[in-house]
mmCIF file of C-alpha atoms and ligand atoms in Angstrom:
data_model
loop_
_atom_site.group_PDB
_atom_site.id
_atom_site.type_symbol
_atom_site.label_atom_id
_atom_site.label_comp_id
_atom_site.label_asym_id
_atom_site.label_seq_id
_atom_site.Cartn_x
_atom_site.Cartn_y
_atom_site.Cartn_z
ATOM 1 C CA MET R 155 99.440 23.332 94.392
ATOM 2 C CA LEU R 156 100.173 26.822 95.675
ATOM 3 C CA SER R 157 97.617 29.537 95.114
ATOM 4 C CA GLN R 158 98.782 32.823 93.621
ATOM 5 C CA ASP R 159 98.628 34.461 97.063
ATOM 6 C CA GLU R 160 100.785 31.680 98.533
ATOM 7 C CA LYS R 161 103.272 31.915 95.692
ATOM 8 C CA TYR R 162 103.844 35.604 96.271
ATOM 9 C CA MET R 163 103.937 35.126 100.039
ATOM 10 C CA LYS R 164 106.713 32.567 99.589
ATOM 11 C CA GLU R 165 108.530 35.163 97.502
ATOM 12 C CA CYS R 166 108.158 37.630 100.456
ATOM 13 C CA PHE R 167 109.863 35.065 102.758
ATOM 14 C CA ARG R 168 112.659 34.559 100.233
ATOM 15 C CA LEU R 169 113.272 38.297 99.956
ATOM 16 C CA ALA R 170 113.038 38.803 103.731
ATOM 17 C CA LEU R 171 115.809 36.276 104.301
ATOM 18 C CA LYS R 172 118.263 38.673 102.699
ATOM 19 C CA GLY R 173 118.018 40.692 105.923
ATOM 20 C CA ARG R 174 118.899 37.719 108.133
ATOM 21 C CA GLY R 175 121.453 38.620 110.785
ATOM 22 C CA LYS R 176 121.024 42.334 110.181
ATOM 23 C CA VAL R 177 117.472 43.317 111.206
ATOM 24 C CA ALA R 178 117.284 42.170 114.867
ATOM 25 C CA PRO R 179 115.318 42.910 116.974
ATOM 26 C CA ASN R 180 113.053 43.764 114.043
ATOM 27 C CA PRO R 181 111.289 41.041 112.088
ATOM 28 C CA LEU R 182 112.356 39.624 108.700
ATOM 29 C CA VAL R 183 110.012 41.178 106.181
ATOM 30 C CA GLY R 184 109.759 40.940 102.400
ATOM 31 C CA CYS R 185 107.327 42.597 99.986
ATOM 32 C CA VAL R 186 106.119 42.091 96.425
ATOM 33 C CA VAL R 187 104.099 44.677 94.497
ATOM 34 C CA LEU R 188 101.830 43.884 91.509
ATOM 35 C CA ASP R 189 100.419 46.648 89.275
ATOM 36 C CA ARG R 190 96.709 46.783 88.374
ATOM 37 C CA PHE R 191 97.298 44.307 85.557
ATOM 38 C CA GLY R 192 98.735 41.726 87.957
ATOM 39 C CA LYS R 193 102.298 42.147 86.788
ATOM 40 C CA VAL R 194 105.127 42.157 89.380
ATOM 41 C CA VAL R 195 106.557 45.687 89.283
ATOM 42 C CA SER R 196 108.608 45.867 92.433
ATOM 43 C CA LYS R 197 110.111 43.843 95.279
ATOM 44 C CA GLY R 198 111.652 44.904 98.543
ATOM 45 C CA TYR R 199 112.742 43.812 101.984
ATOM 46 C CA HIS R 200 113.837 45.158 105.333
ATOM 47 C CA HIS R 201 117.635 45.367 104.819
ATOM 48 C CA LYS R 202 118.841 46.181 108.287
ATOM 49 C CA TYR R 203 117.741 47.544 111.624
ATOM 50 C CA GLY R 204 116.768 51.209 111.340
ATOM 51 C CA ASP R 205 116.416 51.085 107.548
ATOM 52 C CA ASN R 206 113.195 51.344 105.548
ATOM 53 C CA HIS R 207 110.612 48.645 106.061
ATOM 54 C CA ALA R 208 109.951 46.153 103.264
ATOM 55 C CA GLU R 209 106.866 47.931 101.922
ATOM 56 C CA ARG R 210 108.629 51.292 101.747
ATOM 57 C CA ASP R 211 111.695 49.688 100.178
ATOM 58 C CA ALA R 212 109.491 48.199 97.409
ATOM 59 C CA LEU R 213 107.180 51.222 96.884
ATOM 60 C CA LEU R 214 109.926 53.833 96.716
ATOM 61 C CA LYS R 215 111.406 52.055 93.682
ATOM 62 C CA LEU R 216 108.222 52.951 91.737
ATOM 63 C CA ASN R 217 106.901 56.194 90.247
ATOM 64 C CA ASN R 218 104.082 57.772 92.191
ATOM 65 C CA ASN R 219 101.209 56.195 90.225
ATOM 66 C CA GLU R 220 102.763 52.882 89.209
ATOM 67 C CA ALA R 221 101.240 50.885 92.048
ATOM 68 C CA GLU R 222 97.771 52.520 91.768
ATOM 69 C CA GLY R 223 95.056 49.867 91.707
ATOM 70 C CA GLY R 224 97.641 47.189 92.380
ATOM 71 C CA THR R 225 98.235 44.537 95.052
ATOM 72 C CA LEU R 226 100.895 44.534 97.760
ATOM 73 C CA TYR R 227 102.094 41.285 99.387
ATOM 74 C CA VAL R 228 103.898 41.381 102.708
ATOM 75 C CA ASN R 229 104.548 38.618 105.281
ATOM 76 C CA LEU R 230 103.876 40.904 108.296
ATOM 77 C CA GLU R 231 101.046 43.394 108.862
ATOM 78 C CA PRO R 232 102.216 46.836 107.676
ATOM 79 C CA CYS R 233 103.051 49.190 110.482
ATOM 80 C CA SER R 234 100.924 52.141 111.478
ATOM 81 C CA HIS R 235 103.316 53.743 113.960
ATOM 82 C CA GLN R 236 106.170 56.212 113.723
ATOM 83 C CA GLY R 237 109.239 54.256 114.812
ATOM 84 C CA LYS R 238 112.710 54.687 113.336
ATOM 85 C CA THR R 239 110.792 54.915 110.059
ATOM 86 C CA PRO R 240 107.400 56.458 109.124
ATOM 87 C CA PRO R 241 104.204 54.330 109.042
ATOM 88 C CA CYS R 242 104.072 51.995 106.035
ATOM 89 C CA VAL R 243 100.261 52.226 105.896
ATOM 90 C CA ASP R 244 100.501 55.951 105.028
ATOM 91 C CA LEU R 245 102.643 55.229 101.972
ATOM 92 C CA ILE R 246 100.400 52.315 100.906
ATOM 93 C CA ILE R 247 97.333 54.574 101.081
ATOM 94 C CA GLU R 248 99.150 57.424 99.339
ATOM 95 C CA ARG R 249 100.224 55.126 96.482
ATOM 96 C CA LYS R 250 96.532 54.031 96.087
ATOM 97 C CA LEU R 251 96.947 50.282 96.219
ATOM 98 C CA LYS R 252 93.695 48.344 95.840
ATOM 99 C CA LYS R 253 94.570 45.276 97.853
ATOM 100 C CA VAL R 254 97.045 44.245 100.547
ATOM 101 C CA VAL R 255 97.768 40.568 101.275
ATOM 102 C CA ILE R 256 99.362 39.814 104.687
ATOM 103 C CA GLY R 257 100.980 36.681 106.133
ATOM 104 C CA MET R 258 100.572 37.362 109.854
ATOM 105 C CA LYS R 259 99.397 40.166 112.122
ATOM 106 C CA ASP R 260 102.135 42.072 113.894
ATOM 107 C CA ILE R 261 102.286 41.297 117.618
ATOM 108 C CA ASN R 262 104.000 44.625 118.345
ATOM 109 C CA PRO R 263 101.372 46.431 120.439
ATOM 110 C CA LEU R 264 102.286 49.691 118.681
ATOM 111 C CA VAL R 265 101.219 48.286 115.300
ATOM 112 C CA SER R 266 97.714 47.896 113.931
ATOM 113 C CA GLY R 267 97.874 48.570 110.238
ATOM 114 C CA ILE R 268 94.920 46.530 109.024
ATOM 115 C CA GLU R 269 92.189 48.891 110.313
ATOM 116 C CA PRO R 270 93.564 52.114 108.759
ATOM 117 C CA LEU R 271 94.042 50.304 105.442
ATOM 118 C CA ARG R 272 90.407 49.072 105.478
ATOM 119 C CA ARG R 273 89.156 52.525 106.509
ATOM 120 C CA ALA R 274 90.941 53.899 103.458
ATOM 121 C CA GLY R 275 88.930 51.490 101.276
ATOM 122 C CA ILE R 276 91.779 49.026 100.647
ATOM 123 C CA GLU R 277 90.855 45.319 100.529
ATOM 124 C CA VAL R 278 92.958 43.466 103.141
ATOM 125 C CA VAL R 279 93.468 39.710 103.071
ATOM 126 C CA THR R 280 95.177 38.262 106.153
ATOM 127 C CA GLY R 281 96.512 34.879 107.215
ATOM 128 C CA VAL R 282 98.053 33.729 103.927
ATOM 129 C CA LEU R 283 100.570 31.008 104.924
ATOM 130 C CA GLU R 284 100.055 32.259 108.480
ATOM 131 C CA GLU R 285 101.626 29.311 110.287
ATOM 132 C CA GLU R 286 104.683 29.537 108.056
ATOM 133 C CA ALA R 287 104.844 33.298 108.598
ATOM 134 C CA LYS R 288 104.800 32.808 112.362
ATOM 135 C CA PHE R 289 107.478 30.151 112.269
ATOM 136 C CA PHE R 290 109.539 32.303 109.966
ATOM 137 C CA ASN R 291 109.541 35.165 112.449
ATOM 138 C CA ARG R 292 109.634 33.007 115.627
ATOM 139 C CA VAL R 293 112.632 34.884 117.002
ATOM 140 C CA PHE R 294 110.930 38.271 116.618
ATOM 141 C CA ILE R 295 107.731 36.879 118.201
ATOM 142 C CA LYS R 296 109.548 35.492 121.257
ATOM 143 C CA ASN R 297 111.604 38.669 121.721
ATOM 144 C CA MET R 298 108.589 40.925 121.403
ATOM 145 C CA LYS R 299 106.243 38.842 123.572
ATOM 146 C CA GLU R 300 108.520 37.729 126.374
ATOM 147 C CA LYS R 301 111.397 40.235 126.276
ATOM 148 C CA LEU R 302 113.757 37.234 126.376
ATOM 149 C CA PRO R 303 116.254 35.915 123.851
ATOM 150 C CA TYR R 304 115.315 33.014 121.622
ATOM 151 C CA VAL R 305 117.183 30.005 122.992
ATOM 152 C CA VAL R 306 118.490 27.058 120.976
ATOM 153 C CA LEU R 307 120.172 24.201 122.814
ATOM 154 C CA LYS R 308 122.725 22.079 120.981
ATOM 155 C CA THR R 309 123.551 18.580 122.039
ATOM 156 C CA ALA R 310 125.523 15.711 120.498
ATOM 157 C CA THR R 311 124.606 12.208 121.469
ATOM 158 C CA THR R 312 124.996 8.561 120.718
ATOM 159 C CA MET R 313 122.000 6.670 119.338
ATOM 160 C CA ASP R 314 121.127 5.829 122.946
ATOM 161 C CA GLY R 315 121.054 9.466 123.966
ATOM 162 C CA LYS R 316 124.405 9.645 125.801
ATOM 163 C CA ILE R 317 126.771 12.614 125.732
ATOM 164 C CA ALA R 318 129.650 10.864 127.544
ATOM 165 C CA THR R 319 130.675 7.563 129.120
ATOM 166 C CA LYS R 320 130.282 7.072 132.857
ATOM 167 C CA THR R 321 133.876 8.233 133.304
ATOM 168 C CA GLY R 322 133.091 11.463 131.399
ATOM 169 C CA ASP R 323 134.842 10.697 128.123
ATOM 170 C CA SER R 324 133.151 12.487 125.251
ATOM 171 C CA LYS R 325 135.876 13.062 122.642
ATOM 172 C CA TRP R 326 134.497 12.579 120.133
ATOM 173 C CA ILE R 327 130.967 11.419 119.751
ATOM 174 C CA THR R 328 130.256 13.177 116.476
ATOM 175 C CA SER R 329 132.429 13.419 113.386
ATOM 176 C CA GLY R 330 134.716 16.341 112.456
ATOM 177 C CA GLU R 331 132.145 17.525 109.895
ATOM 178 C CA ALA R 332 129.444 17.808 112.576
ATOM 179 C CA ARG R 333 131.805 19.723 114.841
ATOM 180 C CA LYS R 334 132.650 22.128 111.999
ATOM 181 C CA GLU R 335 128.892 22.633 111.472
ATOM 182 C CA VAL R 336 128.651 23.669 115.113
ATOM 183 C CA TYR R 337 131.280 26.404 114.577
ATOM 184 C CA LYS R 338 129.130 27.766 111.729
ATOM 185 C CA MET R 339 125.961 27.574 113.821
ATOM 186 C CA ARG R 340 127.489 29.592 116.623
ATOM 187 C CA ASN R 341 127.868 32.567 114.275
ATOM 188 C CA GLU R 342 124.140 32.695 113.758
ATOM 189 C CA PHE R 343 123.592 33.545 117.449
ATOM 190 C CA ASP R 344 124.275 36.663 119.449
ATOM 191 C CA CYS R 345 125.710 34.800 122.456
ATOM 192 C CA ILE R 346 126.778 31.279 123.526
ATOM 193 C CA MET R 347 125.775 30.030 126.940
ATOM 194 C CA THR R 348 127.432 27.223 128.911
ATOM 195 C CA SER R 349 127.909 25.908 132.434
ATOM 196 C CA SER R 350 130.811 25.707 134.858
ATOM 197 C CA ASN R 351 130.526 21.898 134.626
ATOM 198 C CA THR R 352 131.259 22.006 130.857
ATOM 199 C CA VAL R 353 134.058 24.502 131.206
ATOM 200 C CA ILE R 354 135.716 22.486 133.978
ATOM 201 C CA ALA R 355 135.221 19.101 132.254
ATOM 202 C CA ASP R 356 136.212 20.064 128.694
ATOM 203 C CA ASN R 357 138.042 23.387 128.957
ATOM 204 C CA PRO R 358 136.523 24.411 125.584
ATOM 205 C CA LYS R 359 137.499 27.567 123.679
ATOM 206 C CA MET R 360 134.016 28.161 122.260
ATOM 207 C CA GLN R 361 135.153 30.886 119.874
ATOM 208 C CA HIS R 362 132.529 33.629 119.877
ATOM 209 C CA ARG R 363 132.197 37.390 120.293
ATOM 210 C CA SER R 364 129.899 36.983 123.316
ATOM 211 C CA LYS R 365 129.656 34.246 125.910
ATOM 212 C CA CYS R 366 127.690 33.686 129.112
ATOM 213 C CA ILE R 367 128.855 31.174 131.681
ATOM 214 C CA LEU R 368 126.687 30.019 134.556
ATOM 215 C CA ASP R 369 129.085 29.517 137.452
ATOM 216 C CA LYS R 370 127.104 29.740 140.725
ATOM 217 C CA ASN R 371 130.017 28.980 143.057
ATOM 218 C CA SER R 372 132.755 30.723 140.984
ATOM 219 C CA ARG R 373 134.524 27.422 140.373
ATOM 220 C CA ILE R 374 135.982 28.095 136.924
ATOM 221 C CA PRO R 375 139.790 28.424 136.849
ATOM 222 C CA GLU R 376 140.932 31.840 135.673
ATOM 223 C CA ASN R 377 143.174 30.287 133.044
ATOM 224 C CA SER R 378 140.286 28.450 131.318
ATOM 225 C CA GLN R 379 140.506 28.727 127.518
ATOM 226 C CA ILE R 380 136.976 30.115 127.345
ATOM 227 C CA PHE R 381 138.242 33.442 128.688
ATOM 228 C CA GLU R 382 140.805 33.829 125.893
ATOM 229 C CA GLN R 383 138.537 35.789 123.555
ATOM 230 C CA GLY R 384 135.164 37.551 123.329
ATOM 231 C CA GLU R 385 133.046 39.509 125.706
ATOM 232 C CA ILE R 386 132.227 37.326 128.686
ATOM 233 C CA TYR R 387 129.432 37.478 131.214
ATOM 234 C CA VAL R 388 129.808 35.158 134.212
ATOM 235 C CA ALA R 389 126.639 34.642 136.256
ATOM 236 C CA THR R 390 127.468 33.779 139.889
ATOM 237 C CA LYS R 391 125.449 33.710 143.102
ATOM 238 C CA ASN R 392 126.950 37.143 143.856
ATOM 239 C CA ASN R 393 125.517 38.895 140.797
ATOM 240 C CA THR R 394 122.411 36.836 139.985
ATOM 241 C CA LEU R 395 119.101 35.982 141.595
ATOM 242 C CA ILE R 396 118.836 32.536 143.157
ATOM 243 C CA LYS R 397 115.774 30.319 142.658
ATOM 244 C CA ASN R 398 115.389 27.091 144.591
ATOM 245 C CA GLY R 399 119.063 27.181 145.514
ATOM 246 C CA GLN R 400 120.083 27.510 141.852
ATOM 247 C CA LEU R 401 120.907 30.445 139.604
ATOM 248 C CA ASP R 402 117.732 31.950 138.186
ATOM 249 C CA ILE R 403 118.450 31.291 134.538
ATOM 250 C CA LYS R 404 115.422 33.217 133.337
ATOM 251 C CA ALA R 405 116.847 36.251 135.148
ATOM 252 C CA VAL R 406 120.165 35.709 133.390
ATOM 253 C CA LEU R 407 118.409 35.526 130.012
ATOM 254 C CA SER R 408 116.505 38.662 130.841
ATOM 255 C CA GLU R 409 119.795 40.465 131.607
ATOM 256 C CA LEU R 410 121.216 39.286 128.306
ATOM 257 C CA TYR R 411 118.166 40.558 126.483
ATOM 258 C CA LYS R 412 118.652 43.968 128.060
ATOM 259 C CA LYS R 413 122.195 43.951 126.738
ATOM 260 C CA GLY R 414 120.841 43.525 123.186
ATOM 261 C CA ILE R 415 121.278 39.736 122.942
ATOM 262 C CA TYR R 416 118.285 38.378 121.034
ATOM 263 C CA THR R 417 119.442 34.823 120.334
ATOM 264 C CA VAL R 418 121.337 32.416 122.590
ATOM 265 C CA PHE R 419 123.001 29.118 121.644
ATOM 266 C CA VAL R 420 123.405 26.840 124.660
ATOM 267 C CA GLU R 421 126.121 24.191 124.695
ATOM 268 C CA CYS R 422 126.258 22.231 127.918
ATOM 269 C CA GLY R 423 125.782 18.918 129.647
ATOM 270 C CA GLY R 424 122.716 17.199 130.991
ATOM 271 C CA THR R 425 122.316 19.121 134.230
ATOM 272 C CA LEU R 426 121.874 22.627 132.802
ATOM 273 C CA ALA R 427 120.100 21.290 129.675
ATOM 274 C CA GLY R 428 117.678 19.316 131.847
ATOM 275 C CA SER R 429 116.814 22.164 134.151
ATOM 276 C CA MET R 430 116.414 24.679 131.314
ATOM 277 C CA LEU R 431 114.131 22.278 129.511
ATOM 278 C CA LYS R 432 112.084 21.701 132.622
ATOM 279 C CA GLU R 433 111.718 25.401 133.266
ATOM 280 C CA GLY R 434 110.514 25.996 129.708
ATOM 281 C CA LEU R 435 113.499 28.192 128.788
ATOM 282 C CA ILE R 436 114.501 26.303 125.624
ATOM 283 C CA ASP R 437 112.753 27.187 122.372
ATOM 284 C CA GLU R 438 114.549 24.723 120.101
ATOM 285 C CA ILE R 439 116.928 21.788 120.238
ATOM 286 C CA TYR R 440 119.563 20.992 117.644
ATOM 287 C CA GLN R 441 120.609 17.414 118.289
ATOM 288 C CA PHE R 442 123.451 15.687 116.478
ATOM 289 C CA ILE R 443 122.994 11.930 116.678
ATOM 290 C CA ALA R 444 126.104 9.865 116.042
ATOM 291 C CA PRO R 445 125.828 6.254 114.778
ATOM 292 C CA LYS R 446 127.289 4.874 117.981
ATOM 293 C CA ILE R 447 125.780 3.035 120.939
ATOM 294 C CA LEU R 448 127.383 3.113 124.386
ATOM 295 C CA ASN R 449 125.203 0.361 125.708
ATOM 296 C CA ASP R 450 125.739 1.574 129.260
ATOM 297 C CA ASN R 451 122.995 2.837 131.542
ATOM 298 C CA GLU R 452 125.474 4.829 133.600
ATOM 299 C CA GLY R 453 126.645 6.859 130.603
ATOM 300 C CA LYS R 454 125.811 10.554 130.854
ATOM 301 C CA SER R 455 122.455 11.644 129.389
ATOM 302 C CA CYS R 456 121.747 14.829 127.494
ATOM 303 C CA PHE R 457 118.851 15.908 129.643
ATOM 304 C CA ASN R 458 118.753 15.085 133.371
ATOM 305 C CA GLY R 459 116.327 15.638 136.173
ATOM 306 C CA GLY R 460 112.902 15.221 134.561
ATOM 307 C CA ASN R 461 112.150 12.065 136.527
ATOM 308 C CA TYR R 462 108.829 11.675 134.835
ATOM 309 C CA LYS R 463 106.938 8.463 135.580
ATOM 310 C CA LYS R 464 104.714 8.504 132.571
ATOM 311 C CA ILE R 465 105.328 8.986 128.873
ATOM 312 C CA SER R 466 102.375 11.370 128.901
ATOM 313 C CA GLU R 467 104.527 13.699 131.052
ATOM 314 C CA ALA R 468 107.381 13.749 128.533
ATOM 315 C CA LYS R 469 108.357 16.999 126.780
ATOM 316 C CA ASN R 470 106.988 16.975 123.248
ATOM 317 C CA LEU R 471 109.020 18.259 120.364
ATOM 318 C CA GLY R 472 108.194 19.117 116.767
ATOM 319 C CA ILE R 473 110.899 18.128 114.298
ATOM 320 C CA TYR R 474 111.111 20.623 111.415
ATOM 321 C CA ASP R 475 114.424 19.678 109.799
ATOM 322 C CA THR R 476 116.737 16.701 109.523
ATOM 323 C CA LYS R 477 120.014 16.505 107.671
ATOM 324 C CA LEU R 478 122.899 14.087 107.362
ATOM 325 C CA ILE R 479 126.170 15.874 108.230
ATOM 326 C CA GLY R 480 129.050 13.542 107.412
ATOM 327 C CA THR R 481 128.070 10.344 109.171
ATOM 328 C CA ASP R 482 125.852 12.034 111.819
ATOM 329 C CA LEU R 483 122.215 13.007 111.771
ATOM 330 C CA LEU R 484 121.289 16.579 112.707
ATOM 331 C CA VAL R 485 117.751 16.902 114.017
ATOM 332 C CA LYS R 486 116.286 20.362 114.520
ATOM 333 C CA CYS R 487 113.141 20.650 116.592
ATOM 334 C CA LYS R 488 110.906 23.094 118.383
ATOM 335 C CA VAL R 489 110.015 22.470 122.017
ATOM 336 C CA LEU R 490 106.222 22.398 121.947
HETATM 337 C C1 AOF C 294 106.756 46.356 108.639
HETATM 338 N N1 AOF C 294 107.702 46.092 107.729
HETATM 339 O O1 AOF C 294 109.768 45.636 107.083
HETATM 340 C C2 AOF C 294 109.295 45.825 109.382
HETATM 341 C C3 AOF C 294 108.253 46.070 110.313
HETATM 342 O O2 AOF C 294 111.526 51.316 114.444
HETATM 343 P P1 AOF C 294 110.923 50.861 113.183
HETATM 344 O O3 AOF C 294 110.252 51.994 112.395
HETATM 345 O O4 AOF C 294 111.875 50.088 112.284
HETATM 346 O O5 AOF C 294 109.718 49.875 113.540
HETATM 347 C C4 AOF C 294 109.994 48.598 114.040
HETATM 348 C C5 AOF C 294 108.682 47.814 114.193
HETATM 349 O O6 AOF C 294 107.994 47.838 112.940
HETATM 350 C C6 AOF C 294 108.941 46.342 114.491
HETATM 351 O O7 AOF C 294 108.948 46.092 115.872
HETATM 352 C C7 AOF C 294 107.758 45.670 113.835
HETATM 353 O O8 AOF C 294 106.618 45.706 114.653
HETATM 354 C C8 AOF C 294 107.587 46.546 112.641
HETATM 355 N N2 AOF C 294 108.538 46.067 111.603
HETATM 356 N N3 AOF C 294 107.040 46.309 109.939
HETATM 357 O O9 AOF C 294 105.640 46.613 108.270
HETATM 358 C C9 AOF C 294 108.940 45.843 108.014
HETATM 359 N N4 AOF C 294 110.559 45.584 109.723
HETATM 360 ZN ZN1 ZN C 295 106.457 49.589 108.404
#
């Protein structure tokens, strides 16, 4: 059973989700305010980048003394800095709350709101549903800590992990429903990334406002469909750092981050997928598994180049969601 603190923290997550797709690179934050009798009197969330933070959104809906002696729930430590908006801790202190319950500490080095709240005599409880709070804001955490976009790789395989036959035929492994789901997924990301191998083999359109193609030797034909629409960034050996004879993909991701791209969806074959996985550049994998078996050890695999000898060397993943889409299984997992 959920405790009262956990129940209100879950409500913070629910409210925060209303800002999804609009707050980046800020975190998703929701807030619930109880008056001194324990009654919910206000709710708020961070609506979009540059707007009021969740706490301010909730508190400004109340009269000056309505929250006095009450409790404020928020999934991220309230801020203490002047950013695009004034410090939330100042308003919390001004409105005389008695208690603040927090999901996770903010990892933004500019923010340390807990101390000033305590100094003002406010009781602060931290770490309520902390793991969930961290997972909930995993994109913000990665962006803030590493100054790199959050990277999700999508792959579509047979039950025996193949993305194509040995002759390269791959149309279609998954059902139409799964492929439609991919179109929807793309919209949740700032940019799609793919390789010259994929563009040359499949000549995909990959409809999206922003695309990045890794094409070390400038092999992609100019009339490829991928160029038909969207803003396109082509990384070649002429404009990108080289690492071990290959494009430095981390440097490409860093460039994208500087252009304001905070999430990347990678759709490619086994070579790029395998090397990104090996280099630790993939945060999550979305794998569609079709109920088909190729039964062919020369078929193309979704991740190449690991060459591990022992199972103990394998990459470990944490599955957090599974769903049947049409006749295929979608598995979403974090790379651990
Ligand atoms: C909160 N509640 O709802 C949000 C917080 O430029 P600003 O003023 O919007 O500040 C952005 C930083 O404030 C952001 O990086 C994160 O550390 C914190 N965001 N904090 O208490 C909120 N969105
Ligand atoms: Zn704030």
